[in-house]
Short mmCIF file of C-alpha atoms in Angstrom, two decimals:
data_model
loop_
_atom_site.label_atom_id
_atom_site.label_comp_id
_atom_site.label_asym_id
_atom_site.label_seq_id
_atom_site.Cartn_x
_atom_site.Cartn_y
_atom_site.Cartn_z
CA UNK Q 1 92.87 63.95 52.89
CA UNK Q 2 94.31 61.85 55.47
CA UNK Q 3 98.13 62.45 54.94
CA UNK Q 4 97.21 66.43 54.65
CA UNK Q 5 95.92 66.83 57.47
CA UNK Q 6 99.01 66.71 59.43
CA UNK Q 7 100.96 69.07 56.80
CA UNK Q 8 98.33 71.44 57.44
CA UNK Q 9 98.28 71.39 60.81
CA UNK Q 10 102.19 71.66 60.98
CA UNK Q 11 102.11 74.60 58.10
CA UNK Q 12 99.42 76.30 60.72
CA UNK Q 13 101.86 75.80 63.74
CA UNK Q 14 104.87 77.19 61.92
CA UNK Q 15 103.05 80.16 60.50
CA UNK Q 16 102.36 80.97 64.25
CA UNK Q 17 105.82 81.06 65.03
CA UNK Q 18 106.95 85.01 64.44
CA UNK Q 19 109.74 86.97 65.50
CA UNK Q 20 108.99 88.40 68.94
CA UNK Q 21 108.60 92.07 69.31
CA UNK Q 22 111.18 94.34 70.72
CA UNK Q 23 110.83 94.57 74.46
CA UNK Q 24 109.46 97.79 76.01
CA UNK Q 25 110.76 96.74 78.92
CA UNK Q 26 114.32 95.93 80.37
CA UNK Q 27 117.91 96.20 78.96
CA UNK Q 28 119.14 95.52 75.38
CA UNK Q 29 119.73 96.98 71.85
CA UNK Q 30 116.14 96.34 70.59
CA UNK Q 31 114.39 98.66 73.06
CA UNK Q 32 112.55 101.05 71.02
CA UNK Q 33 111.60 104.77 72.16
CA UNK Q 34 108.23 105.47 73.90
CA UNK Q 35 106.38 108.75 73.93
CA UNK Q 36 108.42 110.89 76.64
CA UNK Q 37 111.78 109.19 75.85
CA UNK Q 38 114.90 111.39 75.03
CA UNK Q 39 115.06 109.88 71.62
CA UNK Q 40 111.33 109.28 70.85
CA UNK Q 41 110.95 111.17 67.34
CA UNK Q 42 114.33 110.82 66.87
CA UNK Q 43 117.81 111.93 68.12
CA UNK Q 44 118.00 115.69 70.14
CA UNK Q 45 119.08 118.29 68.24
CA UNK Q 46 121.34 119.38 70.91
CA UNK Q 47 124.52 117.00 71.28
CA UNK Q 48 126.38 116.33 74.99
CA UNK Q 49 129.60 117.72 73.69
CA UNK Q 50 131.38 117.64 77.35
CA UNK Q 51 130.35 114.32 78.39
CA UNK Q 52 132.85 111.76 77.51
CA UNK Q 53 131.72 108.72 75.22
CA UNK Q 54 130.27 105.73 77.14
CA UNK Q 55 129.02 107.93 79.64
CA UNK Q 56 125.48 107.15 81.37
CA UNK Q 57 122.69 109.02 80.91
CA UNK Q 58 119.70 108.52 83.43
CA UNK Q 59 116.05 109.96 82.10
CA UNK Q 60 112.98 109.60 84.33
CA UNK Q 61 108.95 110.74 83.22
CA UNK Q 62 105.73 109.43 83.65
CA UNK Q 63 104.10 107.34 80.93
CA UNK Q 64 100.42 107.98 79.61
CA UNK Q 65 99.31 105.67 82.23
CA UNK Q 66 100.81 107.61 84.92
CA UNK Q 67 103.74 105.13 85.76
CA UNK Q 68 107.00 106.57 86.65
CA UNK Q 69 109.28 105.32 83.75
CA UNK Q 70 113.41 105.37 84.39
CA UNK Q 71 115.40 105.01 81.45
CA UNK Q 72 119.16 104.76 80.78
CA UNK Q 73 121.11 106.10 77.70
CA UNK Q 74 124.79 105.79 76.77
CA UNK Q 75 126.92 108.42 74.91
CA UNK Q 76 127.78 107.12 71.39
CA UNK Q 77 130.88 108.01 69.87
CA UNK Q 78 129.24 110.07 67.64
CA UNK Q 79 127.40 112.31 70.25
CA UNK Q 80 124.10 110.30 69.46
CA UNK Q 81 122.07 108.52 72.79
CA UNK Q 82 121.46 104.98 72.63
CA UNK Q 83 118.57 103.60 74.80
CA UNK Q 84 120.01 100.73 76.99
CA UNK Q 85 117.55 100.23 79.63
CA UNK Q 86 114.10 101.08 80.61
CA UNK Q 87 112.36 100.32 83.94
CA UNK Q 88 108.77 101.17 84.82
CA UNK Q 89 107.37 101.85 88.36
CA UNK Q 90 103.95 100.04 88.39
CA UNK Q 91 103.24 101.13 92.05
CA UNK Q 92 99.27 100.37 92.26
CA UNK Q 93 99.15 101.65 95.93
CA UNK Q 94 100.84 105.26 95.26
CA UNK Q 95 102.41 107.37 97.64
CA UNK Q 96 101.30 105.75 101.00
CA UNK Q 97 103.02 108.38 103.39
CA UNK Q 98 99.72 110.33 104.39
#
């Protein structure tokens, strides 16, 4: 049992190491659409046919918690949209222009 304890502890620590989930905020290829995103639930039915491939498409909306979300998409060669960036404005003080 004395020799099994370090091995068991090592196995538990290795088991706790999992792949990190895709980020919900930031920039990169692993961003997932959230409710309100253009590509949430799949690609839109209409395609941006006049915009050049590689064009940036900005999008903003309010999430389920009332925070303003800014997203950036890039038009792919097949005319689909790829989500490449997301920023959430956590303005806790609201609009102070009273």
